[in-house]
Amino acid sequence: WFGAAQEESHKILSVRIVGARGLRPAGAWLVWGKSGAYCTCEVPGKDSSRFKTQVAKEASDPLWNFEARVAEYVAGDSLLFSVWVNSTCVGKATLENASFHPSGFEGELEFDPGDPCEVDKGSETAITAATLQIKVTTIAVEQAASLADEKKPAHSIFAIRHRLAGNDPESSDEHRPLLVTIQSATGLRNADWMPGAGKMMGLSDPYCTCEVVGQLESRFETPIIDDCLDPVWNHCEEIATYIPGSMLLFTVWDQDGGIKTDDLLGKATLKSEEFWPGGFEGELLLTEDGSRTETSKLKVKVMPVYEGPESITGLNVRKRIMKTYRKQVEANPDSITGFGVRKKIRRPYRDLKSLYARKKREAKVALIEMSAPLRAQVLFVTRESVKGALTGDPDLPLSWRKQFRRIVDDIWQDVLMEVEIAVEEAKLGVG
């Protein structure tokens, strides 16, 4: 009897939070702007049971369709749902145990009295309570285990590496780094239908966000590309808090510069078994893109980042070999293996190369010095040839001949100075 009672008391809850409607924050919440809404669920008094949905851009009537399991549930526990906008709670709802145990619950749940949620009055209509649509079912522990076994991904080299390192990527709840690259999108609809230039004119200004469903802190976004329906981002970031089994949500938006809420251009989800632990690279069809053709696609690449202590392939093997070599060299510098041989071979070569360069420079300088007398003779002969060419006319007056010789001598002083400067520069520049 005790065993049956214990089996009955310990169950696993499957909780699906579909969405909410009629949310309107009272008081100071007059403009929603770019705010988003998300919902949390927990067993009161058990903080470890708490989970939360992704953020929905539509804050007044958000739609999540988020499902999670609560393993900490014990018969008699109730569930507390809270809706948040910009980290501010705008409504709470409690589902008592008798409403879902043991046959489950599916329907709309009104928010608790006294919370800050209300709906629009309209012109003359009465106020109606805001509601939260949920579905809760109980699952036996054995049934949950069998379902988990059915969803296990196929084996791959990444999974083998993890197991060799002593951790199973398919069953561990520890955080695993995930490298996500949002490459490009094609066939996006034009949300900026007005002609001209600007944030609401021309073509859409798309950017894409990525997050782990249920982990708001994992969210990141790409840069904005103006006036483009086929953007290429190639934006890569690492999600350090990914838990195997969680789903990735990609959302493409049209940025409107704060003029109004950004327009949704499409969503795509990637299940864990599609990329963990073997990775994924390909195109995802964007849904809720507002088009009739359903041609909007998003190209992404998702790869697990292996952090095991040892690897059976890749650079870790080389690192281990190089580490062994260094230890050998430190223990015996004169070893006939390892770096000792290379150093002994390379040292004479470097010394010989340095000696050759020094001798080559000295030879060039000596050659320049040896050519000094010949250089002076050539310059003298050249100067006299210039004078003879200018004064060789027999009909040229004597006074003009003297004047030409004086001009050549003055100019030749500048020529000699330029030649000496060039020679000194050649001495300094040889190597």
GROMACS .gro file of N, CA and C in nm, residues 123-281:
model
  477
  123SER      N    1  -1.656   5.113  -2.581
  123SER     CA    2  -1.737   5.234  -2.563
  123SER      C    3  -1.830   5.221  -2.444
  124GLU      N    4  -1.918   5.119  -2.442
  124GLU     CA    5  -2.016   5.104  -2.335
  124GLU      C    6  -2.014   4.964  -2.277
  125THR      N    7  -1.918   4.877  -2.319
  125THR     CA    8  -1.920   4.737  -2.275
  125THR      C    9  -1.862   4.724  -2.136
  126ALA      N   10  -1.898   4.615  -2.070
  126ALA     CA   11  -1.850   4.591  -1.933
  126ALA      C   12  -1.710   4.532  -1.938
  127ILE      N   13  -1.640   4.542  -1.826
  127ILE     CA   14  -1.504   4.490  -1.815
  127ILE      C   15  -1.510   4.339  -1.800
  128THR      N   16  -1.420   4.270  -1.876
  128THR     CA   17  -1.408   4.124  -1.867
  128THR      C   18  -1.270   4.090  -1.816
  129ALA      N   19  -1.257   3.987  -1.734
  129ALA     CA   20  -1.127   3.952  -1.678
  129ALA      C   21  -1.034   3.900  -1.786
  130ALA      N   22  -0.906   3.936  -1.776
  130ALA     CA   23  -0.806   3.881  -1.867
  130ALA      C   24  -0.787   3.733  -1.837
  131THR      N   25  -0.756   3.654  -1.940
  131THR     CA   26  -0.747   3.510  -1.924
  131THR      C   27  -0.615   3.457  -1.978
  132LEU      N   28  -0.579   3.339  -1.927
  132LEU     CA   29  -0.459   3.268  -1.969
  132LEU      C   30  -0.500   3.128  -2.015
  133GLN      N   31  -0.464   3.091  -2.136
  133GLN     CA   32  -0.502   2.960  -2.190
  133GLN      C   33  -0.388   2.861  -2.167
  134ILE      N   34  -0.418   2.750  -2.097
  134ILE     CA   35  -0.316   2.652  -2.062
  134ILE      C   36  -0.371   2.511  -2.079
  135LYS      N   37  -0.278   2.414  -2.076
  135LYS     CA   38  -0.314   2.274  -2.077
  135LYS      C   39  -0.217   2.201  -1.984
  136VAL      N   40  -0.271   2.126  -1.888
  136VAL     CA   41  -0.190   2.056  -1.789
  136VAL      C   42  -0.232   1.910  -1.787
  137THR      N   43  -0.135   1.818  -1.801
  137THR     CA   44  -0.161   1.675  -1.792
  137THR      C   45  -0.058   1.612  -1.701
  138THR      N   46  -0.096   1.503  -1.635
  138THR     CA   47  -0.005   1.430  -1.547
  138THR      C   48   0.051   1.309  -1.620
  139ILE      N   49   0.181   1.283  -1.601
  139ILE     CA   50   0.249   1.172  -1.666
  139ILE      C   51   0.319   1.090  -1.559
  140ALA      N   52   0.306   0.959  -1.568
  140ALA     CA   53   0.378   0.872  -1.475
  140ALA      C   54   0.528   0.878  -1.504
  141VAL      N   55   0.609   0.849  -1.403
  141VAL     CA   56   0.754   0.858  -1.418
  141VAL      C   57   0.804   0.761  -1.525
  142GLU      N   58   0.751   0.638  -1.526
  142GLU     CA   59   0.795   0.540  -1.624
  142GLU      C   60   0.760   0.584  -1.766
  143GLN      N   61   0.640   0.642  -1.783
  143GLN     CA   62   0.598   0.688  -1.915
  143GLN      C   63   0.687   0.801  -1.964
  144ALA      N   64   0.724   0.894  -1.874
  144ALA     CA   65   0.812   1.004  -1.913
  144ALA      C   66   0.948   0.954  -1.955
  145ALA      N   67   0.998   0.851  -1.886
  145ALA     CA   68   1.129   0.796  -1.923
  145ALA      C   69   1.125   0.731  -2.061
  146SER      N   70   1.015   0.659  -2.091
  146SER     CA   71   1.005   0.595  -2.223
  146SER      C   72   0.993   0.698  -2.334
  147LEU      N   73   0.919   0.808  -2.308
  147LEU     CA   74   0.909   0.914  -2.407
  147LEU      C   75   1.044   0.979  -2.433
  148ALA      N   76   1.122   0.996  -2.327
  148ALA     CA   77   1.255   1.055  -2.344
  148ALA      C   78   1.345   0.965  -2.426
  149ASP      N   79   1.333   0.831  -2.406
  149ASP     CA   80   1.416   0.739  -2.482
  149ASP      C   81   1.384   0.744  -2.631
  150GLU      N   82   1.254   0.764  -2.663
  150GLU     CA   83   1.213   0.768  -2.803
  150GLU      C   84   1.267   0.891  -2.874
  151LYS      N   85   1.289   0.999  -2.798
  151LYS     CA   86   1.331   1.125  -2.859
  151LYS      C   87   1.483   1.140  -2.863
  152LYS      N   88   1.557   1.038  -2.821
  152LYS     CA   89   1.703   1.051  -2.821
  152LYS      C   90   1.755   1.060  -2.964
  153PRO      N   91   1.850   1.151  -2.991
  153PRO     CA   92   1.903   1.164  -3.127
  153PRO      C   93   1.996   1.051  -3.162
  154ALA      N   94   2.025   1.041  -3.292
  154ALA     CA   95   2.114   0.936  -3.339
  154ALA      C   96   2.255   0.961  -3.291
  155HIS      N   97   2.336   0.853  -3.289
  155HIS     CA   98   2.473   0.865  -3.244
  155HIS      C   99   2.555   0.938  -3.349
  156SER      N  100   2.658   1.010  -3.303
  156SER     CA  101   2.748   1.081  -3.393
  156SER      C  102   2.883   1.090  -3.325
  157ILE      N  103   2.981   1.143  -3.399
  157ILE     CA  104   3.115   1.157  -3.344
  157ILE      C  105   3.116   1.252  -3.227
  158PHE      N  106   3.024   1.355  -3.230
  158PHE     CA  107   3.018   1.448  -3.117
  158PHE      C  108   2.971   1.376  -2.991
  159ALA      N  109   2.870   1.292  -3.005
  159ALA     CA  110   2.821   1.218  -2.889
  159ALA      C  111   2.928   1.123  -2.836
  160ILE      N  112   3.004   1.059  -2.928
  160ILE     CA  113   3.110   0.968  -2.885
  160ILE      C  114   3.217   1.043  -2.807
  161ARG      N  115   3.251   1.162  -2.854
  161ARG     CA  116   3.351   1.242  -2.782
  161ARG      C  117   3.304   1.274  -2.641
  162HIS      N  118   3.179   1.316  -2.628
  162HIS     CA  119   3.126   1.350  -2.496
  162HIS      C  120   3.131   1.228  -2.404
  163ARG      N  121   3.094   1.112  -2.456
  163ARG     CA  122   3.090   0.993  -2.370
  163ARG      C  123   3.232   0.952  -2.329
  164LEU      N  124   3.327   0.966  -2.422
  164LEU     CA  125   3.464   0.933  -2.386
  164LEU      C  126   3.517   1.028  -2.278
  165ALA      N  127   3.465   1.151  -2.279
  165ALA     CA  128   3.506   1.248  -2.177
  165ALA      C  129   3.434   1.225  -2.046
  166GLY      N  130   3.339   1.133  -2.040
  166GLY     CA  131   3.272   1.101  -1.916
  166GLY      C  132   3.140   1.170  -1.895
  167ASN      N  133   3.080   1.228  -2.001
  167ASN     CA  134   2.949   1.290  -1.986
  167ASN      C  135   2.865   1.259  -2.108
  168ASP      N  136   2.739   1.229  -2.084
  168ASP     CA  137   2.648   1.190  -2.191
  168ASP      C  138   2.570   1.313  -2.237
  169PRO      N  139   2.589   1.361  -2.360
  169PRO     CA  140   2.519   1.482  -2.404
  169PRO      C  141   2.371   1.462  -2.419
  170GLU      N  142   2.325   1.338  -2.430
  170GLU     CA  143   2.182   1.316  -2.453
  170GLU      C  144   2.103   1.315  -2.323
  171SER      N  145   2.169   1.287  -2.211
  171SER     CA  146   2.095   1.274  -2.086
  171SER      C  147   2.133   1.378  -1.983
  172SER      N  148   2.244   1.451  -2.004
  172SER     CA  149   2.289   1.545  -1.903
  172SER      C  150   2.206   1.673  -1.907
  173ASP      N  151   2.179   1.730  -1.788
  173ASP     CA  152   2.106   1.855  -1.777
  173ASP      C  153   2.200   1.973  -1.758
  174GLU      N  154   2.332   1.953  -1.771
  174GLU     CA  155   2.426   2.060  -1.755
  174GLU      C  156   2.426   2.150  -1.878
  175HIS      N  157   2.471   2.274  -1.857
  175HIS     CA  158   2.479   2.369  -1.967
  175HIS      C  159   2.588   2.326  -2.065
  176ARG      N  160   2.556   2.332  -2.194
  176ARG     CA  161   2.651   2.300  -2.299
  176ARG      C  162   2.662   2.419  -2.394
  177PRO      N  163   2.785   2.465  -2.424
  177PRO     CA  164   2.799   2.578  -2.517
  177PRO      C  165   2.748   2.539  -2.656
  178LEU      N  166   2.688   2.638  -2.722
  178LEU     CA  167   2.630   2.616  -2.855
  178LEU      C  168   2.669   2.735  -2.942
  179LEU      N  169   2.726   2.708  -3.059
  179LEU     CA  170   2.767   2.813  -3.151
  179LEU      C  171   2.661   2.826  -3.260
  180VAL      N  172   2.597   2.943  -3.265
  180VAL     CA  173   2.486   2.967  -3.357
  180VAL      C  174   2.527   3.075  -3.457
  181THR      N  175   2.516   3.044  -3.585
  181THR     CA  176   2.546   3.141  -3.691
  181THR      C  177   2.420   3.166  -3.772
  182ILE      N  178   2.371   3.290  -3.767
  182ILE     CA  179   2.256   3.330  -3.850
  182ILE      C  180   2.315   3.385  -3.980
  183GLN      N  181   2.303   3.308  -4.087
  183GLN     CA  182   2.373   3.342  -4.210
  183GLN      C  183   2.296   3.442  -4.297
  184SER      N  184   2.172   3.406  -4.336
  184SER     CA  185   2.100   3.492  -4.430
  184SER      C  186   1.952   3.457  -4.429
  185ALA      N  187   1.875   3.537  -4.501
  185ALA     CA  188   1.732   3.511  -4.521
  185ALA      C  189   1.697   3.547  -4.665
  186THR      N  190   1.595   3.482  -4.718
  186THR     CA  191   1.552   3.509  -4.855
  186THR      C  192   1.400   3.518  -4.860
  187GLY      N  193   1.352   3.599  -4.956
  187GLY     CA  194   1.208   3.609  -4.981
  187GLY      C  195   1.128   3.675  -4.871
  188LEU      N  196   1.190   3.767  -4.795
  188LEU     CA  197   1.115   3.836  -4.690
  188LEU      C  198   1.012   3.930  -4.752
  189ARG      N  199   0.902   3.948  -4.682
  189ARG     CA  200   0.799   4.041  -4.732
  189ARG      C  201   0.840   4.184  -4.702
  190ASN      N  202   0.787   4.277  -4.778
  190ASN     CA  203   0.816   4.418  -4.759
  190ASN      C  204   0.713   4.477  -4.663
  191ALA      N  205   0.757   4.507  -4.540
  191ALA     CA  206   0.667   4.565  -4.440
  191ALA      C  207   0.666   4.717  -4.446
  192ASP      N  208   0.765   4.778  -4.516
  192ASP     CA  209   0.769   4.923  -4.531
  192ASP      C  210   0.715   4.958  -4.669
  193TRP      N  211   0.583   4.963  -4.677
  193TRP     CA  212   0.518   4.976  -4.807
  193TRP      C  213   0.518   5.120  -4.860
  194MET      N  214   0.550   5.221  -4.774
  194MET     CA  215   0.545   5.360  -4.819
  194MET      C  216   0.665   5.390  -4.909
  195PRO      N  217   0.647   5.466  -5.017
  195PRO     CA  218   0.760   5.500  -5.105
  195PRO      C  219   0.852   5.601  -5.040
  196GLY      N  220   0.978   5.602  -5.084
  196GLY     CA  221   1.074   5.698  -5.031
  196GLY      C  222   1.182   5.630  -4.950
  197ALA      N  223   1.250   5.708  -4.865
  197ALA     CA  224   1.359   5.658  -4.781
  197ALA      C  225   1.325   5.683  -4.635
  198GLY      N  226   1.373   5.595  -4.547
  198GLY     CA  227   1.345   5.608  -4.405
  198GLY      C  228   1.307   5.475  -4.346
  199LYS      N  229   1.289   5.474  -4.214
  199LYS     CA  230   1.262   5.350  -4.144
  199LYS      C  231   1.129   5.288  -4.180
  200MET      N  232   1.032   5.367  -4.223
  200MET     CA  233   0.901   5.314  -4.260
  200MET      C  234   0.875   5.329  -4.409
  201MET      N  235   0.981   5.355  -4.486
  201MET     CA  236   0.967   5.374  -4.630
  201MET      C  237   1.066   5.284  -4.701
  202GLY      N  238   1.046   5.264  -4.831
  202GLY     CA  239   1.136   5.180  -4.908
  202GLY      C  240   1.108   5.033  -4.883
  203LEU      N  241   1.213   4.956  -4.848
  203LEU     CA  242   1.200   4.814  -4.820
  203LEU      C  243   1.219   4.786  -4.671
  204SER      N  244   1.192   4.663  -4.631
  204SER     CA  245   1.206   4.624  -4.491
  204SER      C  246   1.350   4.639  -4.445
  205ASP      N  247   1.367   4.666  -4.315
  205ASP     CA  248   1.499   4.676  -4.251
  205ASP      C  249   1.513   4.559  -4.156
  206PRO      N  250   1.548   4.439  -4.207
  206PRO     CA  251   1.537   4.319  -4.125
  206PRO      C  252   1.653   4.297  -4.029
  207TYR      N  253   1.620   4.235  -3.916
  207TYR     CA  254   1.718   4.178  -3.826
  207TYR      C  255   1.657   4.051  -3.767
  208CYS      N  256   1.741   3.963  -3.716
  208CYS     CA  257   1.694   3.834  -3.667
  208CYS      C  258   1.738   3.813  -3.523
  209THR      N  259   1.650   3.756  -3.443
  209THR     CA  260   1.683   3.721  -3.305
  209THR      C  261   1.684   3.569  -3.291
  210CYS      N  262   1.763   3.523  -3.196
  210CYS     CA  263   1.770   3.380  -3.165
  210CYS      C  264   1.771   3.364  -3.015
  211GLU      N  265   1.701   3.264  -2.965
  211GLU     CA  266   1.699   3.237  -2.822
  211GLU      C  267   1.664   3.091  -2.798
  212VAL      N  268   1.705   3.044  -2.683
  212VAL     CA  269   1.665   2.912  -2.639
  212VAL      C  270   1.527   2.927  -2.574
  213VAL      N  271   1.432   2.849  -2.622
  213VAL     CA  272   1.297   2.860  -2.571
  213VAL      C  273   1.298   2.830  -2.420
  214GLY      N  274   1.246   2.926  -2.343
  214GLY     CA  275   1.245   2.912  -2.198
  214GLY      C  276   1.364   2.973  -2.129
  215GLN      N  277   1.460   3.027  -2.207
  215GLN     CA  278   1.579   3.093  -2.149
  215GLN      C  279   1.591   3.231  -2.210
  216LEU      N  280   1.526   3.328  -2.148
  216LEU     CA  281   1.523   3.464  -2.201
  216LEU      C  282   1.662   3.525  -2.206
  217GLU      N  283   1.748   3.487  -2.110
  217GLU     CA  284   1.881   3.548  -2.105
  217GLU      C  285   1.970   3.503  -2.220
  218SER      N  286   1.930   3.399  -2.293
  218SER     CA  287   2.012   3.349  -2.404
  218SER      C  288   1.987   3.427  -2.534
  219ARG      N  289   1.894   3.519  -2.534
  219ARG     CA  290   1.853   3.588  -2.657
  219ARG      C  291   1.963   3.682  -2.709
  220PHE      N  292   1.987   3.678  -2.839
  220PHE     CA  293   2.076   3.773  -2.906
  220PHE      C  294   2.017   3.807  -3.042
  221GLU      N  295   2.067   3.912  -3.103
  221GLU     CA  296   2.013   3.956  -3.232
  221GLU      C  297   2.125   3.999  -3.325
  222THR      N  298   2.096   3.994  -3.454
  222THR     CA  299   2.193   4.033  -3.556
  222THR      C  300   2.188   4.184  -3.577
  223PRO      N  301   2.285   4.240  -3.650
  223PRO     CA  302   2.274   4.381  -3.691
  223PRO      C  303   2.156   4.402  -3.786
  224ILE      N  304   2.115   4.525  -3.800
  224ILE     CA  305   2.004   4.562  -3.889
  224ILE      C  306   2.059   4.594  -4.027
  225ILE      N  307   1.996   4.539  -4.130
  225ILE     CA  308   2.033   4.569  -4.269
  225ILE      C  309   1.920   4.649  -4.331
  226ASP      N  310   1.949   4.771  -4.372
  226ASP     CA  311   1.846   4.862  -4.423
  226ASP      C  312   1.806   4.825  -4.566
  227ASP      N  313   1.676   4.840  -4.591
  227ASP     CA  314   1.619   4.829  -4.727
  227ASP      C  315   1.667   4.703  -4.800
  228CYS      N  316   1.632   4.588  -4.747
  228CYS     CA  317   1.677   4.462  -4.805
  228CYS      C  318   1.576   4.352  -4.775
  229LEU      N  319   1.540   4.274  -4.877
  229LEU     CA  320   1.449   4.161  -4.860
  229LEU      C  321   1.522   4.027  -4.864
  230ASP      N  322   1.651   4.029  -4.896
  230ASP     CA  323   1.734   3.908  -4.894
  230ASP      C  324   1.862   3.938  -4.816
  231PRO      N  325   1.852   3.964  -4.687
  231PRO     CA  326   1.969   4.007  -4.609
  231PRO      C  327   2.069   3.895  -4.587
  232VAL      N  328   2.195   3.934  -4.576
  232VAL     CA  329   2.305   3.842  -4.540
  232VAL      C  330   2.371   3.899  -4.415
  233TRP      N  331   2.359   3.828  -4.304
  233TRP     CA  332   2.415   3.874  -4.176
  233TRP      C  333   2.549   3.806  -4.145
  234ASN      N  334   2.554   3.675  -4.156
  234ASN     CA  335   2.671   3.596  -4.114
  234ASN      C  336   2.712   3.635  -3.972
  235HIS      N  337   2.614   3.642  -3.885
  235HIS     CA  338   2.637   3.682  -3.745
  235HIS      C  339   2.647   3.557  -3.658
  236CYS      N  340   2.756   3.546  -3.584
  236CYS     CA  341   2.782   3.426  -3.504
  236CYS      C  342   2.796   3.464  -3.357
  237GLU      N  343   2.726   3.392  -3.270
  237GLU     CA  344   2.739   3.411  -3.126
  237GLU      C  345   2.731   3.275  -3.057
  238GLU      N  346   2.785   3.271  -2.937
  238GLU     CA  347   2.785   3.148  -2.859
  238GLU      C  348   2.680   3.157  -2.748
  239ILE      N  349   2.597   3.056  -2.737
  239ILE     CA  350   2.501   3.044  -2.627
  239ILE      C  351   2.563   2.950  -2.525
  240ALA      N  352   2.604   3.006  -2.412
  240ALA     CA  353   2.679   2.927  -2.313
  240ALA      C  354   2.588   2.849  -2.220
  241THR      N  355   2.458   2.882  -2.217
  241THR     CA  356   2.368   2.822  -2.118
  241THR      C  357   2.270   2.724  -2.181
  242TYR      N  358   2.305   2.667  -2.297
  242TYR     CA  359   2.212   2.575  -2.362
  242TYR      C  360   2.206   2.442  -2.287
  243ILE      N  361   2.085   2.392  -2.268
  243ILE     CA  362   2.062   2.262  -2.206
  243ILE      C  363   2.010   2.167  -2.314
  244PRO      N  364   2.077   2.054  -2.339
  244PRO     CA  365   2.030   1.961  -2.442
  244PRO      C  366   1.884   1.922  -2.421
  245GLY      N  367   1.808   1.926  -2.529
  245GLY     CA  368   1.664   1.899  -2.523
  245GLY      C  369   1.582   2.023  -2.547
  246SER      N  370   1.643   2.143  -2.527
  246SER     CA  371   1.571   2.269  -2.547
  246SER      C  372   1.565   2.304  -2.695
  247MET      N  373   1.465   2.379  -2.733
  247MET     CA  374   1.440   2.416  -2.871
  247MET      C  375   1.491   2.558  -2.896
  248LEU      N  376   1.537   2.585  -3.018
  248LEU     CA  377   1.582   2.719  -3.057
  248LEU      C  378   1.471   2.788  -3.136
  249LEU      N  379   1.453   2.916  -3.107
  249LEU     CA  380   1.352   2.997  -3.175
  249LEU      C  381   1.422   3.110  -3.249
  250PHE      N  382   1.399   3.118  -3.381
  250PHE     CA  383   1.453   3.227  -3.464
  250PHE      C  384   1.335   3.315  -3.507
  251THR      N  385   1.350   3.445  -3.491
  251THR     CA  386   1.245   3.540  -3.528
  251THR      C  387   1.305   3.653  -3.609
  252VAL      N  388   1.246   3.682  -3.725
  252VAL     CA  389   1.293   3.789  -3.812
  252VAL      C  390   1.197   3.907  -3.799
  253TRP      N  391   1.254   4.027  -3.777
  253TRP     CA  392   1.174   4.148  -3.755
  253TRP      C  393   1.212   4.256  -3.856
  254ASP      N  394   1.119   4.347  -3.877
  254ASP     CA  395   1.146   4.469  -3.954
  254ASP      C  396   1.159   4.583  -3.855
  255GLN      N  397   1.277   4.645  -3.849
  255GLN     CA  398   1.303   4.750  -3.752
  255GLN      C  399   1.243   4.882  -3.799
  256ASP      N  400   1.163   4.945  -3.713
  256ASP     CA  401   1.094   5.069  -3.748
  256ASP      C  402   1.145   5.189  -3.669
  257GLY      N  403   1.259   5.175  -3.602
  257GLY     CA  404   1.323   5.290  -3.537
  257GLY      C  405   1.246   5.351  -3.423
  258GLY      N  406   1.163   5.274  -3.355
  258GLY     CA  407   1.088   5.327  -3.242
  258GLY      C  408   0.964   5.404  -3.279
  259ILE      N  409   0.940   5.420  -3.412
  259ILE     CA  410   0.820   5.492  -3.457
  259ILE      C  411   0.696   5.412  -3.419
  260LYS      N  412   0.705   5.280  -3.433
  260LYS     CA  413   0.599   5.190  -3.391
  260LYS      C  414   0.662   5.055  -3.358
  261THR      N  415   0.581   4.962  -3.313
  261THR     CA  416   0.633   4.830  -3.280
  261THR      C  417   0.689   4.762  -3.406
  262ASP      N  418   0.807   4.699  -3.393
  262ASP     CA  419   0.868   4.632  -3.507
  262ASP      C  420   0.775   4.526  -3.566
  263ASP      N  421   0.775   4.517  -3.700
  263ASP     CA  422   0.686   4.423  -3.769
  263ASP      C  423   0.749   4.283  -3.771
  264LEU      N  424   0.666   4.182  -3.749
  264LEU     CA  425   0.711   4.043  -3.755
  264LEU      C  426   0.718   3.999  -3.901
  265LEU      N  427   0.836   3.948  -3.942
  265LEU     CA  428   0.855   3.899  -4.078
  265LEU      C  429   0.856   3.747  -4.087
  266GLY      N  430   0.862   3.679  -3.973
  266GLY     CA  431   0.857   3.533  -3.976
  266GLY      C  432   0.926   3.471  -3.857
  267LYS      N  433   0.886   3.346  -3.826
  267LYS     CA  434   0.944   3.269  -3.716
  267LYS      C  435   0.983   3.131  -3.766
  268ALA      N  436   1.082   3.073  -3.699
  268ALA     CA  437   1.123   2.935  -3.730
  268ALA      C  438   1.178   2.873  -3.602
  269THR      N  439   1.148   2.747  -3.582
  269THR     CA  440   1.197   2.675  -3.466
  269THR      C  441   1.286   2.559  -3.511
  270LEU      N  442   1.383   2.527  -3.427
  270LEU     CA  443   1.475   2.417  -3.454
  270LEU      C  444   1.478   2.327  -3.331
  271LYS      N  445   1.427   2.205  -3.347
  271LYS     CA  446   1.422   2.112  -3.235
  271LYS      C  447   1.561   2.061  -3.200
  272SER      N  448   1.575   2.021  -3.074
  272SER     CA  449   1.705   1.977  -3.024
  272SER      C  450   1.758   1.857  -3.100
  273GLU      N  451   1.670   1.761  -3.133
  273GLU     CA  452   1.718   1.641  -3.200
  273GLU      C  453   1.765   1.668  -3.342
  274GLU      N  454   1.736   1.788  -3.397
  274GLU     CA  455   1.780   1.820  -3.531
  274GLU      C  456   1.925   1.870  -3.535
  275PHE      N  457   1.979   1.918  -3.421
  275PHE     CA  458   2.115   1.971  -3.422
  275PHE      C  459   2.200   1.919  -3.307
  276TRP      N  460   2.144   1.850  -3.209
  276TRP     CA  461   2.224   1.802  -3.097
  276TRP      C  462   2.231   1.650  -3.098
  277PRO      N  463   2.348   1.591  -3.091
  277PRO     CA  464   2.477   1.659  -3.082
  277PRO      C  465   2.552   1.668  -3.215
  278GLY      N  466   2.486   1.636  -3.329
  278GLY     CA  467   2.556   1.628  -3.456
  278GLY      C  468   2.566   1.757  -3.534
  279GLY      N  469   2.501   1.867  -3.487
  279GLY     CA  470   2.505   1.994  -3.558
  279GLY      C  471   2.401   2.003  -3.669
  280PHE      N  472   2.380   2.125  -3.719
  280PHE     CA  473   2.281   2.149  -3.825
  280PHE      C  474   2.327   2.267  -3.908
  281GLU      N  475   2.309   2.256  -4.039
  281GLU     CA  476   2.332   2.368  -4.130
  281GLU      C  477   2.235   2.355  -4.246
   0.00000   0.00000   0.00000
